[in-house]
Amino acid sequence: MLVRDVMTERVFTVTRDTPLKVVATRMLEYGVSGMAVVEDEEVLGVVSETDILFKERVAPDRKGVVDWLVHYAEDPPVAKLEARTAGDAMTTPAVTIASGRSVEDAATLMLDLRIDRLPVVDGGCLVGIVTRADLVRAFARSDDLIAEEIRSEGLLKRFWVGPSSVTLEVDGGNVVLEGRVDNEELAESIVAFTERIPGVVSVESKLTWPKTKRRHHEKATA
């Protein structure tokens, strides 16, 4: 499954000069927790609820250089505390993803970078946004849809394995693969592909393959 299959095409955006108060109002109005900051269709950054919450904090009164150095990593960024516009408050550079990337890639980015959303960009232009909620919805899809993707995108298109060779059952996201394939490497590739399908909880492989016969070479005697 690709990012384009789960992303939201309607993206609420603001410009660099949009007042922060307006940004907060629009987030509440649209029911979103973050907005892309865009200029000439280019994503400059993302302003989120977290960025706005910095305005609720007060810069700590540090006593001297040593106190400042000791607590440096704990203190909020001054620029965000003093932000007045979306451009001041936004997190930049924006972490984006192409619509043709996999859902697995999107999930990895979000987890590794601890972010909740990714603007989707194709050819330098914003075409959508994908959030953690979108990925959760993909994970929650039905067993029938999961099985269909494994069959059509994996077994048939990628591995050229027909239903007469490999059968599968999906129950609560738990997949059982059964059948006979050409070799062990192909069996492992099918399992690895299946494990990456959104909504798959576990994979049990009952795949078999022909065992390679060992060739015995007799030493020639003089």
Tab-separated table of C-alpha atoms in Angstrom:
chain	number	residue	atom	x	y	z
A	1	MET	CA	0.000	0.000	0.000
A	2	LEU	CA	1.298	3.421	-0.965
A	3	VAL	CA	1.035	6.817	0.679
A	4	ARG	CA	-1.294	8.028	-2.088
A	5	ASP	CA	-3.778	5.312	-1.059
A	6	VAL	CA	-4.188	6.659	2.482
A	7	MET	CA	-3.323	10.368	2.310
A	8	THR	CA	-5.818	13.205	2.562
A	9	GLU	CA	-5.781	15.278	-0.619
A	10	ARG	CA	-7.492	18.298	0.901
A	11	VAL	CA	-4.761	20.054	2.842
A	12	PHE	CA	-5.308	23.099	5.036
A	13	THR	CA	-2.373	25.444	4.628
A	14	VAL	CA	-1.178	28.839	5.787
A	15	THR	CA	1.470	31.232	4.544
A	16	ARG	CA	4.637	32.337	6.264
A	17	ASP	CA	2.992	35.663	7.195
A	18	THR	CA	-0.260	34.257	8.624
A	19	PRO	CA	-0.635	35.587	12.200
A	20	LEU	CA	-0.229	32.854	14.808
A	21	LYS	CA	-3.596	33.712	16.345
A	22	VAL	CA	-5.224	33.064	12.973
A	23	VAL	CA	-3.362	29.752	12.666
A	24	ALA	CA	-4.708	28.612	16.041
A	25	THR	CA	-8.242	29.675	15.118
A	26	ARG	CA	-8.125	27.778	11.826
A	27	MET	CA	-6.787	24.617	13.511
A	28	LEU	CA	-9.788	24.630	15.831
A	29	GLU	CA	-12.162	25.434	12.971
A	30	TYR	CA	-10.836	22.690	10.685
A	31	GLY	CA	-10.299	20.140	13.469
A	32	VAL	CA	-6.624	19.562	12.644
A	33	SER	CA	-3.529	19.503	14.836
A	34	GLY	CA	-1.071	20.888	12.294
A	35	MET	CA	-0.894	22.881	9.069
A	36	ALA	CA	1.661	23.088	6.296
A	37	VAL	CA	3.256	26.475	5.715
A	38	VAL	CA	3.328	26.968	1.952
A	39	GLU	CA	4.757	29.559	-0.410
A	40	ASP	CA	4.369	29.230	-4.205
A	41	GLU	CA	3.252	25.591	-3.704
A	42	GLU	CA	6.516	24.809	-1.889
A	43	VAL	CA	6.285	23.457	1.654
A	44	LEU	CA	8.457	25.616	3.911
A	45	GLY	CA	7.594	23.939	7.190
A	46	VAL	CA	4.815	22.716	9.438
A	47	VAL	CA	3.192	24.561	12.330
A	48	SER	CA	1.568	22.298	14.901
A	49	GLU	CA	-0.262	22.487	18.204
A	50	THR	CA	3.082	21.941	19.919
A	51	ASP	CA	4.558	24.982	18.195
A	52	ILE	CA	1.619	27.109	19.322
A	53	LEU	CA	1.774	25.802	22.888
A	54	PHE	CA	5.220	27.373	23.231
A	55	LYS	CA	3.368	30.691	23.403
A	56	GLU	CA	1.866	29.515	26.696
A	57	ARG	CA	5.327	29.237	28.231
A	58	VAL	CA	7.542	31.873	29.742
A	59	ALA	CA	11.278	32.036	29.186
A	60	PRO	CA	13.019	30.848	32.383
A	61	ASP	CA	15.088	33.350	34.329
A	62	ARG	CA	18.548	31.801	34.267
A	63	LYS	CA	21.125	32.987	36.802
A	64	GLY	CA	24.375	33.301	34.905
A	65	VAL	CA	26.101	31.412	32.120
A	66	VAL	CA	26.558	28.175	34.066
A	67	ASP	CA	22.832	27.941	34.871
A	68	TRP	CA	22.016	28.621	31.221
A	69	LEU	CA	24.447	25.957	29.980
A	70	VAL	CA	23.217	23.320	32.451
A	71	HIS	CA	19.590	23.769	31.367
A	72	TYR	CA	20.246	24.626	27.732
A	73	ALA	CA	18.583	21.538	26.259
A	74	GLU	CA	15.525	21.961	28.496
A	75	ASP	CA	14.742	25.560	27.598
A	76	PRO	CA	12.190	26.298	24.860
A	77	PRO	CA	13.502	27.917	21.657
A	78	VAL	CA	13.432	31.693	22.016
A	79	ALA	CA	12.179	32.105	18.432
A	80	LYS	CA	9.082	30.027	19.192
A	81	LEU	CA	8.428	31.869	22.451
A	82	GLU	CA	8.508	35.163	20.587
A	83	ALA	CA	6.721	33.906	17.449
A	84	ARG	CA	4.008	36.092	15.963
A	85	THR	CA	3.451	34.399	12.608
A	86	ALA	CA	3.329	30.892	11.186
A	87	GLY	CA	6.784	31.463	9.722
A	88	ASP	CA	8.195	32.304	13.147
A	89	ALA	CA	6.636	29.304	14.877
A	90	MET	CA	6.897	26.608	12.214
A	91	THR	CA	9.214	23.630	12.408
A	92	THR	CA	11.551	23.750	9.435
A	93	PRO	CA	12.795	22.302	7.169
A	94	ALA	CA	9.637	20.339	6.536
A	95	VAL	CA	9.935	16.557	6.481
A	96	THR	CA	7.960	15.438	3.444
A	97	ILE	CA	7.251	12.209	1.589
A	98	ALA	CA	6.366	11.340	-2.001
A	99	SER	CA	2.964	9.852	-2.782
A	100	GLY	CA	4.605	6.791	-4.350
A	101	ARG	CA	6.436	5.805	-1.164
A	102	SER	CA	5.097	2.936	0.925
A	103	VAL	CA	2.954	3.270	4.022
A	104	GLU	CA	5.768	1.459	5.841
A	105	ASP	CA	8.173	4.261	4.869
A	106	ALA	CA	5.741	6.876	6.199
A	107	ALA	CA	5.316	5.025	9.494
A	108	THR	CA	9.086	4.664	9.881
A	109	LEU	CA	9.648	8.397	9.351
A	110	MET	CA	6.942	9.345	11.826
A	111	LEU	CA	8.254	7.009	14.502
A	112	ASP	CA	11.936	7.794	14.010
A	113	LEU	CA	11.394	11.562	13.959
A	114	ARG	CA	8.522	11.567	16.482
A	115	ILE	CA	6.198	13.539	14.237
A	116	ASP	CA	2.455	13.156	13.687
A	117	ARG	CA	2.070	14.146	10.043
A	118	LEU	CA	3.921	14.288	6.732
A	119	PRO	CA	3.142	16.668	3.862
A	120	VAL	CA	2.990	14.655	0.640
A	121	VAL	CA	4.964	16.270	-2.168
A	122	ASP	CA	5.268	15.294	-5.841
A	123	GLY	CA	7.449	17.286	-8.186
A	124	GLY	CA	8.025	19.861	-5.499
A	125	CYS	CA	4.307	20.596	-5.123
A	126	LEU	CA	2.060	19.763	-2.180
A	127	VAL	CA	-0.493	17.111	-3.158
A	128	GLY	CA	-1.756	15.879	0.222
A	129	ILE	CA	-0.950	15.064	3.812
A	130	VAL	CA	-0.658	11.769	5.673
A	131	THR	CA	-1.105	11.517	9.432
A	132	ARG	CA	-0.723	8.850	12.068
A	133	ALA	CA	-4.508	8.510	12.065
A	134	ASP	CA	-4.403	7.682	8.337
A	135	LEU	CA	-1.896	4.904	9.017
A	136	VAL	CA	-3.999	3.548	11.872
A	137	ARG	CA	-7.017	3.426	9.533
A	138	ALA	CA	-4.917	1.471	7.037
A	139	PHE	CA	-3.910	-0.971	9.781
A	140	ALA	CA	-7.545	-1.432	10.841
A	141	ARG	CA	-8.848	-2.437	7.403
A	142	SER	CA	-10.650	-5.730	6.833
A	143	ASP	CA	-9.103	-9.173	6.393
A	144	ASP	CA	-10.557	-9.363	2.873
A	145	LEU	CA	-8.727	-6.205	1.784
A	146	ILE	CA	-5.493	-7.429	3.336
A	147	ALA	CA	-5.781	-10.779	1.552
A	148	GLU	CA	-6.545	-9.072	-1.764
A	149	GLU	CA	-3.422	-6.912	-1.545
A	150	ILE	CA	-1.226	-9.895	-0.693
A	151	ARG	CA	-2.606	-11.844	-3.655
A	152	SER	CA	-2.699	-9.120	-6.305
A	153	GLU	CA	0.270	-6.913	-5.403
A	154	GLY	CA	2.504	-9.622	-3.972
A	155	LEU	CA	1.906	-13.136	-5.192
A	156	LEU	CA	0.734	-12.253	-8.701
A	157	LYS	CA	2.457	-8.991	-9.673
A	158	ARG	CA	5.701	-9.226	-7.745
A	159	PHE	CA	6.404	-12.948	-7.451
A	160	TRP	CA	4.349	-14.392	-10.338
A	161	VAL	CA	2.886	-17.041	-8.088
A	162	GLY	CA	-0.633	-18.192	-8.892
A	163	PRO	CA	-3.403	-19.247	-6.472
A	164	SER	CA	-2.866	-22.880	-7.414
A	165	SER	CA	0.639	-22.733	-5.930
A	166	VAL	CA	0.093	-20.646	-2.782
A	167	THR	CA	-3.073	-20.168	-0.763
A	168	LEU	CA	-3.576	-17.806	2.136
A	169	GLU	CA	-5.976	-17.195	4.990
A	170	VAL	CA	-6.326	-13.999	7.006
A	171	ASP	CA	-8.057	-13.953	10.372
A	172	GLY	CA	-7.865	-10.835	12.521
A	173	GLY	CA	-4.787	-9.724	10.606
A	174	ASN	CA	-3.034	-13.055	11.212
A	175	VAL	CA	-1.925	-14.530	7.889
A	176	VAL	CA	-1.272	-18.179	7.092
A	177	LEU	CA	0.561	-18.931	3.842
A	178	GLU	CA	0.479	-22.455	2.498
A	179	GLY	CA	1.725	-24.030	-0.703
A	180	ARG	CA	4.780	-24.936	-2.725
A	181	VAL	CA	7.210	-22.500	-4.351
A	182	ASP	CA	10.382	-22.867	-6.395
A	183	ASN	CA	12.932	-22.296	-3.651
A	184	GLU	CA	13.580	-21.179	-0.090
A	185	GLU	CA	14.616	-17.654	-1.126
A	186	LEU	CA	11.267	-17.073	-2.832
A	187	ALA	CA	9.428	-18.344	0.230
A	188	GLU	CA	11.336	-15.930	2.473
A	189	SER	CA	10.648	-13.023	0.100
A	190	ILE	CA	6.912	-13.756	0.119
A	191	VAL	CA	6.864	-13.806	3.914
A	192	ALA	CA	8.857	-10.572	4.151
A	193	PHE	CA	6.496	-8.839	1.714
A	194	THR	CA	3.438	-10.052	3.618
A	195	GLU	CA	4.796	-8.815	6.939
A	196	ARG	CA	5.006	-5.284	5.520
A	197	ILE	CA	1.367	-5.146	4.415
A	198	PRO	CA	-0.619	-2.636	6.543
A	199	GLY	CA	-3.019	-4.476	8.832
A	200	VAL	CA	-0.971	-7.675	9.077
A	201	VAL	CA	-0.448	-8.730	12.692
A	202	SER	CA	1.497	-11.940	12.164
A	203	VAL	CA	2.555	-14.312	9.395
A	204	GLU	CA	2.732	-18.104	9.663
A	205	SER	CA	4.495	-19.744	6.753
A	206	LYS	CA	3.713	-23.311	5.733
A	207	LEU	CA	5.422	-22.873	2.390
A	208	THR	CA	7.550	-25.717	1.066
A	209	TRP	CA	10.051	-25.990	-1.784
A	210	PRO	CA	12.091	-28.714	-3.505
A	211	LYS	CA	15.173	-29.717	-1.581
A	212	THR	CA	18.424	-29.289	-3.476
A	213	LYS	CA	20.108	-32.590	-4.140
A	214	ARG	CA	23.747	-32.786	-3.206
A	215	ARG	CA	26.100	-33.970	-5.893
A	216	HIS	CA	28.733	-36.436	-4.832
A	217	HIS	CA	31.984	-36.334	-6.725
A	218	GLU	CA	34.113	-39.391	-6.577
A	219	LYS	CA	37.833	-38.965	-6.632
A	220	ALA	CA	39.438	-40.377	-9.695
A	221	THR	CA	41.822	-43.143	-8.887
A	222	ALA	CA	45.057	-43.530	-10.686
